[in-house]
Coordinates of C-alpha atoms and ligand atoms in Angstrom, one line a residue:
M1 CA 0.0 0.0 0.0
D2 CA 1.5 3.4 -0.9
T3 CA 1.7 6.3 1.5
A4 CA -1.0 8.3 -0.1
S5 CA -3.6 5.6 0.1
L6 CA -2.6 4.8 3.7
Q7 CA -3.1 8.5 4.6
Q8 CA -6.5 8.4 2.8
K9 CA -7.6 5.4 4.9
V10 CA -6.4 7.0 8.2
K11 CA -8.4 10.2 7.2
V12 CA -11.5 8.1 6.9
A13 CA -10.9 5.7 9.8
V14 CA -10.2 8.2 12.6
P15 CA -13.4 10.2 12.2
T16 CA -15.4 7.0 11.7
I17 CA -14.0 5.5 15.0
I18 CA -14.8 8.8 16.9
L19 CA -18.3 8.8 15.4
C20 CA -18.9 5.2 16.4
W21 CA -17.6 5.9 19.9
W22 CA -19.9 8.9 20.2
V23 CA -22.9 6.9 18.8
L24 CA -22.2 4.0 21.1
R25 CA -21.9 6.4 24.1
R26 CA -25.2 8.0 23.2
A27 CA -26.8 4.6 22.7
R28 CA -25.7 3.5 26.2
Q29 CA -27.2 6.7 27.6
S30 CA -30.8 7.0 28.2
R31 CA -32.7 8.9 25.5
L32 CA -34.5 11.0 28.1
P33 CA -33.9 14.7 28.1
R34 CA -31.4 16.3 30.4
P35 CA -32.6 18.8 33.1
P36 CA -33.0 22.3 31.6
S37 CA -30.1 24.6 31.6
P38 CA -29.7 28.4 31.1
P39 CA -28.2 29.5 27.8
G40 CA -24.4 28.8 27.8
H41 CA -21.4 28.8 25.4
W42 CA -21.1 25.8 23.0
L43 CA -17.5 25.2 24.0
L44 CA -17.1 26.8 27.4
G45 CA -20.5 25.9 28.8
H46 CA -21.4 28.1 31.7
A47 CA -17.8 28.8 32.9
L48 CA -17.9 32.4 31.8
Q49 CA -21.0 33.1 33.8
L50 CA -19.8 31.6 37.1
P51 CA -18.3 34.1 39.6
D52 CA -14.5 34.3 39.7
P53 CA -13.7 33.2 43.3
S54 CA -10.4 35.1 43.4
G55 CA -12.2 38.5 43.0
P56 CA -12.3 40.4 46.3
D57 CA -16.1 40.9 46.1
A58 CA -17.0 37.5 44.6
Q59 CA -20.4 36.4 45.8
H60 CA -20.9 32.7 46.4
V61 CA -21.9 30.7 43.3
D62 CA -25.2 29.8 45.1
V63 CA -26.4 33.3 44.6
L64 CA -26.2 32.9 40.9
L65 CA -27.9 29.4 41.1
L66 CA -30.8 30.9 43.1
E67 CA -31.1 33.6 40.5
W68 CA -31.4 31.0 37.7
A69 CA -33.9 28.9 39.8
R70 CA -36.1 31.9 40.3
K71 CA -35.8 33.4 36.8
Y72 CA -36.7 30.1 35.0
N73 CA -38.9 28.7 37.9
W74 CA -36.8 25.5 38.0
T75 CA -36.3 23.2 40.9
V76 CA -34.0 20.9 39.0
F77 CA -31.6 22.3 36.4
S78 CA -28.2 21.8 35.0
F79 CA -25.1 23.7 33.9
W80 CA -21.7 22.6 32.8
V81 CA -18.0 23.6 33.1
P82 CA -15.4 22.1 30.7
I83 CA -13.2 19.4 32.2
V84 CA -15.0 19.6 35.6
G85 CA -18.2 18.2 34.1
R86 CA -22.0 18.6 34.3
F87 CA -23.7 19.8 37.4
I88 CA -27.3 19.2 38.3
V89 CA -28.8 21.5 41.0
A90 CA -31.3 19.6 43.2
A91 CA -33.8 21.9 44.7
D92 CA -36.7 19.5 44.5
P93 CA -37.3 17.7 47.8
A94 CA -38.0 14.4 45.9
L95 CA -34.7 14.6 44.2
V96 CA -32.9 15.5 47.4
R97 CA -34.4 12.4 49.0
Q98 CA -33.2 10.3 46.0
V99 CA -29.7 11.7 46.1
L100 CA -29.1 11.5 49.9
V101 CA -31.2 8.6 51.0
T102 CA -32.8 6.3 48.4
E103 CA -29.7 6.1 46.2
N104 CA -27.2 7.7 48.6
Y105 CA -24.8 8.5 45.7
P106 CA -21.1 8.6 46.5
K107 CA -19.4 11.9 47.2
A108 CA -18.2 13.9 44.2
S109 CA -14.5 14.1 43.5
L110 CA -14.6 17.8 44.1
Y111 CA -13.8 17.1 47.7
G112 CA -10.4 15.8 46.5
N113 CA -8.9 19.2 46.7
L114 CA -9.6 19.3 50.5
L115 CA -7.9 16.0 51.1
P116 CA -4.6 17.4 52.5
L117 CA -6.7 19.3 55.0
L118 CA -9.1 16.5 55.8
G119 CA -6.6 13.7 55.7
E120 CA -6.7 10.5 53.5
G121 CA -9.4 8.3 54.9
S122 CA -11.4 11.2 56.3
M123 CA -14.9 10.1 57.3
L124 CA -16.3 13.0 55.2
V125 CA -15.0 11.4 51.9
A126 CA -14.9 7.6 52.8
E127 CA -17.5 5.3 51.3
G128 CA -19.2 2.0 52.1
S129 CA -18.0 -0.2 54.9
E130 CA -14.9 1.9 55.5
W131 CA -17.1 4.9 56.1
A132 CA -19.5 3.0 58.4
A133 CA -16.6 1.7 60.6
K134 CA -15.2 5.2 61.1
R135 CA -18.6 6.7 61.9
K136 CA -19.2 3.9 64.4
V137 CA -16.0 4.8 66.3
F138 CA -16.8 8.5 66.5
N139 CA -20.6 8.4 67.0
P140 CA -20.4 8.2 70.9
G141 CA -18.4 11.5 70.9
F142 CA -21.5 13.2 69.5
S143 CA -24.2 11.6 71.5
P144 CA -26.5 13.6 73.8
G145 CA -24.9 11.9 76.8
F146 CA -21.4 13.2 75.8
L147 CA -22.8 16.6 74.9
R148 CA -24.2 17.1 78.3
G149 CA -20.7 17.2 79.6
V150 CA -19.6 19.7 76.9
V151 CA -21.9 22.6 77.9
A152 CA -19.5 23.9 80.6
T153 CA -16.5 23.9 78.3
V154 CA -18.4 25.8 75.6
A155 CA -19.8 28.2 78.2
E156 CA -16.3 28.8 79.5
K157 CA -14.9 29.5 76.0
V158 CA -17.8 31.9 75.2
Q159 CA -16.3 34.1 77.9
T160 CA -13.4 35.0 75.6
L161 CA -15.8 35.9 72.8
C162 CA -17.7 38.1 75.2
E163 CA -14.6 39.8 76.4
K164 CA -13.7 40.7 72.8
C165 CA -17.2 42.2 72.4
S166 CA -16.7 44.0 75.7
Q167 CA -13.4 45.5 74.5
A168 CA -15.1 46.7 71.3
A169 CA -18.0 48.3 73.4
D170 CA -15.5 50.0 75.7
S171 CA -13.3 51.4 72.9
A172 CA -16.3 52.1 70.6
E173 CA -14.4 50.4 67.8
E174 CA -16.1 48.2 65.2
L175 CA -15.9 44.5 65.9
G176 CA -15.1 42.0 63.1
L177 CA -17.7 39.6 64.5
H178 CA -17.0 36.7 62.1
E179 CA -13.3 36.8 62.9
A180 CA -14.2 36.6 66.6
T181 CA -16.6 33.7 66.1
V182 CA -14.0 31.7 64.0
D183 CA -11.6 32.1 67.0
F184 CA -14.3 31.0 69.4
T185 CA -15.4 27.9 67.4
A186 CA -11.8 26.9 66.7
D187 CA -11.0 27.1 70.4
V188 CA -14.0 25.1 71.3
I189 CA -13.5 22.3 68.8
A190 CA -9.8 21.9 69.8
Q191 CA -10.8 21.5 73.4
V192 CA -13.8 19.2 72.9
A193 CA -12.4 17.1 70.0
F194 CA -8.9 16.6 71.2
G195 CA -8.6 18.1 74.7
E196 CA -6.1 20.8 73.7
D197 CA -6.2 24.5 74.4
W198 CA -5.2 26.1 71.2
G199 CA -6.0 29.7 72.3
T200 CA -7.5 32.4 70.1
R201 CA -6.2 35.2 68.0
G202 CA -6.0 38.3 70.2
G203 CA -6.6 36.1 73.2
R204 CA -8.3 37.2 76.3
A205 CA -7.9 40.8 77.5
D206 CA -5.2 39.6 79.9
A207 CA -3.5 37.1 77.7
P208 CA -0.8 37.6 75.1
S209 CA -1.8 37.0 71.5
A210 CA 1.1 34.5 71.2
A211 CA -1.3 32.2 73.0
V212 CA -2.3 30.7 69.7
A213 CA -0.9 27.2 69.3
P214 CA 1.4 26.7 66.3
T215 CA -0.6 23.7 65.2
R216 CA -3.7 25.9 64.9
Q217 CA -1.7 28.3 62.8
L218 CA -0.6 25.5 60.5
M219 CA -4.2 24.3 60.2
F220 CA -5.4 27.8 59.2
E221 CA -2.6 28.3 56.6
L222 CA -3.4 24.9 55.1
Q223 CA -7.1 25.6 55.1
W224 CA -6.5 28.9 53.2
E225 CA -4.3 27.2 50.6
C226 CA -6.6 24.2 50.0
T227 CA -9.9 26.0 50.0
Q228 CA -8.6 28.3 47.3
N229 CA -8.2 25.2 45.2
Q230 CA -11.5 23.8 46.1
I231 CA -13.4 26.8 44.7
T232 CA -11.1 27.1 41.7
P233 CA -10.6 23.4 40.8
L234 CA -8.2 24.0 38.0
R235 CA -5.9 26.1 40.1
I236 CA -4.4 22.9 41.7
Y237 CA -3.2 21.8 38.3
T238 CA -1.7 25.1 37.3
N239 CA -0.2 26.5 40.5
L240 CA 2.9 24.5 41.3
L241 CA 3.8 26.7 44.2
S242 CA 0.5 26.2 45.9
R243 CA 1.0 22.4 45.6
L244 CA 4.4 22.7 47.2
R245 CA 3.1 24.8 50.0
I246 CA 0.3 22.4 50.6
W247 CA 2.7 19.4 50.7
R248 CA 5.0 21.2 53.2
L249 CA 2.1 22.4 55.5
Q250 CA 0.5 19.0 55.4
R251 CA 3.7 17.3 56.6
L252 CA 4.2 19.7 59.4
L253 CA 0.6 19.6 60.5
D254 CA 0.4 15.8 60.4
A255 CA 3.5 15.5 62.5
D256 CA 1.9 17.9 65.1
M257 CA -1.4 16.0 65.0
V258 CA 0.3 12.6 65.5
A259 CA 2.0 14.2 68.6
V260 CA -1.5 15.3 69.8
V261 CA -2.8 11.7 69.5
H262 CA 0.3 10.3 71.3
R263 CA -0.1 12.9 74.1
R264 CA -3.7 11.7 74.5
I265 CA -2.7 8.0 74.5
A266 CA -0.1 8.7 77.2
A267 CA -2.6 10.7 79.2
L268 CA -5.1 7.8 79.0
S269 CA -2.4 5.3 80.2
E270 CA -1.3 7.5 83.1
E271 CA -4.8 8.0 84.4
D272 CA -5.6 4.3 84.8
G273 CA -2.1 2.7 84.8
T274 CA -3.3 1.0 81.6
S275 CA -4.4 2.3 78.2
A276 CA -7.9 1.5 79.1
P277 CA -11.0 3.7 79.4
S278 CA -11.0 7.1 81.2
G279 CA -13.7 9.6 82.0
R280 CA -12.0 12.3 80.0
K281 CA -14.4 14.5 78.1
D282 CA -12.9 14.8 74.7
I283 CA -13.9 13.0 71.5
L284 CA -10.4 11.8 70.8
S285 CA -10.2 10.0 74.1
L286 CA -13.5 8.3 73.6
A287 CA -12.5 7.2 70.1
L288 CA -9.0 6.0 71.2
K289 CA -10.6 3.9 73.9
Q290 CA -12.9 2.3 71.3
T291 CA -10.1 1.8 68.7
Q292 CA -7.9 0.2 71.4
L293 CA -10.6 -2.1 72.4
D294 CA -11.2 -3.1 68.8
S295 CA -7.6 -3.7 67.9
S296 CA -6.3 -7.2 68.7
S297 CA -3.1 -6.1 70.3
G298 CA -4.7 -3.3 72.4
T299 CA -2.2 -0.8 71.0
L300 CA -2.4 1.4 67.9
G301 CA -0.2 1.0 64.9
S302 CA 0.9 3.9 62.7
A303 CA -1.8 3.3 60.1
E304 CA -4.5 3.5 62.9
V305 CA -2.9 6.7 64.3
S306 CA -2.9 8.4 60.9
D307 CA -6.5 7.4 60.4
V308 CA -7.4 9.0 63.8
V309 CA -5.4 12.1 62.7
A310 CA -7.5 12.3 59.5
Q311 CA -10.8 12.3 61.5
M312 CA -9.4 14.9 64.0
K313 CA -8.4 17.2 61.1
T314 CA -11.9 16.7 59.6
F315 CA -13.6 17.6 62.9
F316 CA -11.5 20.7 63.2
L317 CA -12.3 21.9 59.7
A318 CA -16.0 20.8 59.6
G319 CA -16.5 21.8 63.2
H320 CA -15.3 25.4 63.4
D321 CA -15.9 26.9 59.9
T322 CA -19.6 26.0 59.7
T323 CA -20.5 26.8 63.3
S324 CA -18.8 30.2 63.2
T325 CA -20.7 31.0 60.0
M326 CA -24.0 30.1 61.7
I327 CA -23.3 32.2 64.8
S328 CA -22.2 35.2 62.8
W329 CA -25.3 35.2 60.6
A330 CA -27.5 34.6 63.6
I331 CA -26.2 37.7 65.4
W332 CA -26.3 39.7 62.2
L333 CA -29.9 38.7 61.6
L334 CA -30.8 39.6 65.2
A335 CA -29.1 42.9 64.9
M336 CA -31.3 43.6 61.8
H337 CA -34.5 42.4 63.6
P338 CA -34.5 44.0 67.1
K339 CA -38.0 42.7 67.9
V340 CA -36.9 39.1 67.4
C341 CA -33.8 39.8 69.4
E342 CA -35.9 41.1 72.3
E343 CA -37.9 37.9 72.3
V344 CA -34.8 35.8 72.4
R345 CA -33.6 37.8 75.3
A346 CA -36.8 37.4 77.2
E347 CA -36.8 33.6 76.7
V348 CA -33.1 33.3 77.6
A349 CA -33.7 35.3 80.8
K350 CA -36.7 33.2 81.7
V351 CA -35.4 29.8 80.9
L352 CA -31.7 30.1 81.6
G353 CA -32.2 32.2 84.7
P354 CA -29.2 33.8 86.4
W355 CA -26.7 32.4 83.9
G356 CA -24.3 35.1 82.8
S357 CA -25.4 37.7 85.4
D358 CA -22.4 37.8 87.7
S359 CA -20.8 41.2 88.7
S360 CA -19.0 41.6 85.3
G361 CA -22.1 40.9 83.4
L362 CA -20.2 38.3 81.4
G363 CA -19.6 35.6 83.8
M364 CA -20.2 32.0 83.1
A365 CA -19.9 31.0 86.7
L366 CA -23.2 29.2 86.5
P367 CA -23.4 27.6 83.0
P368 CA -26.8 26.7 81.7
T369 CA -27.8 23.0 81.7
Y370 CA -28.2 20.9 78.6
E371 CA -31.9 20.4 79.5
A372 CA -32.5 24.2 80.0
L373 CA -31.0 24.9 76.5
Q374 CA -33.3 22.3 75.0
E375 CA -36.2 24.3 76.4
C376 CA -35.3 27.5 74.6
E377 CA -37.7 26.9 71.7
Y378 CA -37.7 30.4 70.3
L379 CA -33.9 30.5 70.3
E380 CA -33.9 27.1 68.5
A381 CA -36.3 28.5 65.9
V382 CA -34.0 31.5 65.4
M383 CA -31.0 29.2 64.8
Q384 CA -33.1 27.1 62.3
E385 CA -34.3 30.2 60.5
T386 CA -30.7 31.4 60.3
L387 CA -29.6 28.1 58.9
R388 CA -32.4 28.3 56.4
L389 CA -31.4 31.7 55.1
Y390 CA -27.6 31.1 55.4
P391 CA -26.9 27.4 55.3
P392 CA -23.1 27.1 55.7
G393 CA -22.7 24.4 53.1
G394 CA -24.2 22.0 50.6
S395 CA -23.5 18.5 49.4
A396 CA -22.0 17.3 46.1
R397 CA -22.5 13.7 45.0
Y398 CA -21.6 11.9 41.8
V399 CA -24.0 9.9 39.7
S400 CA -21.9 7.5 37.6
D401 CA -24.8 5.5 36.1
P402 CA -25.4 7.0 32.6
N403 CA -29.0 5.9 32.7
A404 CA -30.0 7.3 36.1
T405 CA -33.2 9.2 36.0
F406 CA -35.4 11.6 37.9
A407 CA -38.9 12.7 36.9
G408 CA -38.4 11.7 33.3
M409 CA -35.0 13.3 33.0
N410 CA -31.6 11.8 32.6
I411 CA -29.4 12.7 35.5
G412 CA -26.6 10.3 34.8
N413 CA -22.8 11.1 34.5
S414 CA -23.3 14.2 36.6
I415 CA -22.4 16.0 39.8
L416 CA -25.6 16.3 41.8
Y417 CA -25.4 19.4 43.9
V418 CA -27.8 19.8 46.7
S419 CA -27.5 23.5 47.3
H420 CA -29.2 24.2 50.6
Y421 CA -29.2 27.9 49.8
V422 CA -31.3 27.4 46.6
L423 CA -33.5 24.7 48.3
H424 CA -34.1 26.9 51.4
R425 CA -35.1 30.0 49.5
H426 CA -37.0 28.5 46.6
P427 CA -40.4 30.3 46.2
A428 CA -42.0 27.0 45.2
L429 CA -41.4 25.8 48.8
W430 CA -41.4 28.8 51.0
D431 CA -43.6 31.8 51.7
E432 CA -41.6 35.0 51.7
P433 CA -38.4 33.0 51.2
D434 CA -36.0 35.9 51.8
E435 CA -37.7 37.1 55.0
F436 CA -36.5 36.2 58.5
H437 CA -39.4 34.6 60.2
P438 CA -38.3 32.2 63.1
E439 CA -42.0 31.5 63.7
R440 CA -41.9 29.1 60.7
F441 CA -40.1 26.7 62.9
L442 CA -42.6 26.8 65.8
K443 CA -45.0 24.0 65.0
G444 CA -48.2 25.8 66.1
L445 CA -47.5 28.7 63.7
A446 CA -46.8 26.6 60.6
T447 CA -50.1 27.3 58.9
S448 CA -50.0 27.5 55.1
E449 CA -48.8 24.6 53.0
K450 CA -45.6 26.3 52.0
R451 CA -44.7 27.1 55.6
N452 CA -44.8 23.4 56.3
A453 CA -41.6 23.2 54.2
A454 CA -39.9 23.9 57.6
F455 CA -41.0 20.4 58.7
D456 CA -40.2 18.6 55.4
P457 CA -36.8 17.0 56.0
F458 CA -36.0 17.2 52.3
A459 CA -37.0 20.8 51.9
F460 CA -35.0 21.9 54.9
G461 CA -31.8 20.1 55.8
P462 CA -28.8 22.4 56.6
F463 CA -27.0 19.4 58.1
S464 CA -27.8 17.2 55.2
R465 CA -30.0 14.1 55.5
G466 CA -29.7 10.3 55.4
P467 CA -26.9 8.2 56.5
R468 CA -24.2 10.8 55.5
D469 CA -25.8 13.6 57.5
C470 CA -23.6 15.8 59.8
I471 CA -22.2 13.9 62.7
G472 CA -21.8 17.2 64.6
K473 CA -25.3 18.6 64.2
Y474 CA -26.4 18.5 67.8
F475 CA -23.0 19.7 68.9
A476 CA -23.2 22.6 66.5
M477 CA -26.7 23.6 67.7
L478 CA -25.7 23.4 71.3
E479 CA -22.6 25.6 70.8
G480 CA -24.5 28.0 68.6
K481 CA -27.3 28.4 71.1
I482 CA -24.9 29.0 74.0
A483 CA -23.0 31.6 72.1
V484 CA -26.0 33.5 70.8
A485 CA -27.7 33.5 74.2
A486 CA -24.6 34.8 75.9
L487 CA -24.0 37.5 73.3
V488 CA -27.5 38.9 73.1
R489 CA -27.9 38.8 76.8
A490 CA -24.8 41.0 77.4
F491 CA -24.7 43.3 74.3
D492 CA -26.6 45.3 71.8
F493 CA -25.3 44.8 68.2
S494 CA -25.8 47.0 65.3
A495 CA -24.7 45.8 61.9
V496 CA -22.2 48.1 60.1
H497 CA -23.2 46.5 56.7
P498 CA -26.9 45.9 56.4
D499 CA -26.2 44.7 52.8
E500 CA -24.1 41.7 53.8
T501 CA -24.1 38.9 51.3
I502 CA -22.4 35.5 51.1
R503 CA -18.8 35.3 50.2
Y504 CA -17.4 32.7 47.7
R505 CA -15.7 30.3 50.1
V506 CA -16.3 26.6 50.9
T507 CA -18.7 27.8 53.6
Q508 CA -21.0 30.7 53.1
Q509 CA -19.5 33.3 55.3
P510 CA -20.6 36.9 55.6
Q511 CA -18.7 38.7 52.9
K512 CA -17.9 41.8 54.9
G513 CA -17.1 39.9 58.1
A514 CA -20.3 40.7 59.9
R515 CA -18.8 43.9 61.3
M516 CA -20.7 45.2 64.4
R517 CA -21.0 48.3 66.6
V518 CA -21.3 46.9 70.1
R519 CA -22.8 48.4 73.2
H520 CA -23.1 46.9 76.7
R521 CA -26.6 46.2 77.9
P522 CA -27.6 47.1 81.4
Q523 CA -27.5 44.0 83.6
Ligands
HEM601 C1 -23.7 24.8 61.8 C2 -22.8 23.8 61.8 C3 -22.7 22.7 60.8 C4 -23.3 22.6 59.5 C5 -24.3 23.5 58.9 C6 -22.8 21.3 59.0 C7 -23.2 20.8 57.8 C8 -22.8 19.6 57.3 C9 -23.3 19.0 56.0 C10 -24.2 19.7 55.0 C11 -22.7 17.8 55.9 C12 -22.8 16.9 54.7 C13 -21.7 17.2 53.7 C14 -21.7 16.4 52.5 O1 -22.7 15.8 52.2 O2 -20.7 16.4 51.8 C15 -21.9 17.6 57.0 C16 -21.1 16.5 57.3 C17 -20.2 16.3 58.3 N1 -20.0 17.2 59.3 FE1 -21.1 18.9 59.7 N2 -22.0 20.7 59.9 C18 -21.8 21.6 61.0 C19 -21.1 21.3 62.1 C20 -20.3 20.3 62.3 C21 -19.5 20.0 63.5 C22 -19.5 20.9 64.7 C23 -18.8 18.9 63.2 C24 -17.8 18.2 64.1 C25 -17.3 18.5 65.2 C26 -19.1 18.4 61.9 C27 -18.6 17.3 61.3 C28 -19.0 16.7 60.2 C29 -18.5 15.5 59.6 C30 -17.4 14.6 60.2 C31 -19.3 15.2 58.4 C32 -19.2 14.0 57.5 C33 -20.2 13.0 58.1 C34 -20.2 11.7 57.3 O3 -20.0 11.7 56.1 O4 -20.5 10.7 57.9 N3 -20.0 19.3 61.4 N4 -22.0 18.7 57.9

């Protein structure tokens, strides 16, 4: 065969093979239509319409998704980004149930960028029996029984947060509330999860700012680096320096965290003369006790230690970023709605009694009880309504089956994104979806059909639903209620930026930092 005829054959064969591959792929795929999608570019999809997360004023992508949902009146719709893939936004409770419960699709690979921060084998990304085994080890650390003992620790840590507010009130300077709540929740989770006092930035009025533990510093630096990649997925492939920084920070952090685990193992052994159970109130000790009991030798190998480290890193990240976001938005909303704030104050004074009313007006000498906190129904409704309007995060799952369907549409080969922000503000489900009405969550006041969305677990689910829901949900609510009760009891807040919106980060933080003017309240 001469070269010319060979070239001719190749010219015909290559397109034919590509065409056959495409036809076969289409044939394998269901012929059902895809969910509708806003107009996009034929080659770049919707990439150009999505916000640029590196911009200083970038609003969270969920703001755009809600705009699309409302403009086209869609509860299920799709958009696509080259290389990353097709996304389907699930704001229909029936699809949410299918994604999270009936099918319980696996987590999307988007979480991969967070792995150095979460740790290989993190419960948040593990699947199947591996995930179930991890969750079983840590469940006792989040049970109501354990949480009862945590109230005093949280109430003690809230004092530092109140002192920061007090300083702002005395000096008449604005307070960056979100920065302060991040400090508070990081301090709490380090103490409750692994029994360490990692201090807070700025510290107490009487403590040096150097009180922040270097491990916490490493954690925050790594978090910054990884979350940049998470919201700009292609950055990890293009920014070599970032990858090097991540590698270095991860090594340092993991070494520190292994030391934390060994310190706790040593403390357990010292307490009892054996490495057996102790009454220590931190989640790590409980889990170590369980892991040691499960292991045949009664001691932990390096693989087991690094697995525990992954869960600790996960708790630190998942436990402080989300909860601080919830507290900041709750105080911001209460500052914007003084009448609701007064009702919270009245309930807190009535149910929690003299708590927080020592001579300084800030004291936590008499922390509230777990039971009393459960009785604060209005406060609970305020926290729920806060999570409805500003849910800190969503859930991304991957549907690999090319023929998967929902309501006559093909949803296969896609990233299913349960955006709580879109779900919680969809006009098809909620009356006055953008208004702050805690009453929606008080059973007796849920009158119209739409208001009952507050009691539909698949229309309202800030902690996700199904087997992969948030392990820390009761812990977060407890911590949030204590913080909000303490803050509104002692201070009046007025929001510097009434036009706050949600920042483009992994969690949906207040973009302008929830800056506040703070005044003492008469005690
Ligand atoms: C307001 C506070 C919080 C919110 C809104 C929240 C929300 C969520 C959501 C939506 C998920 C599901 C994520 C997904 O499907 O990919 C989740 C999972 C998880 N959360 Fe939370 N969370 C909060 C606080 C906490 C706290 C305090 C902790 C731990 C101390 C925690 C630890 C976890 C873990 C480990 C998972 C993975 C659970 C699993 O896959 O089995 N979260 N959270």
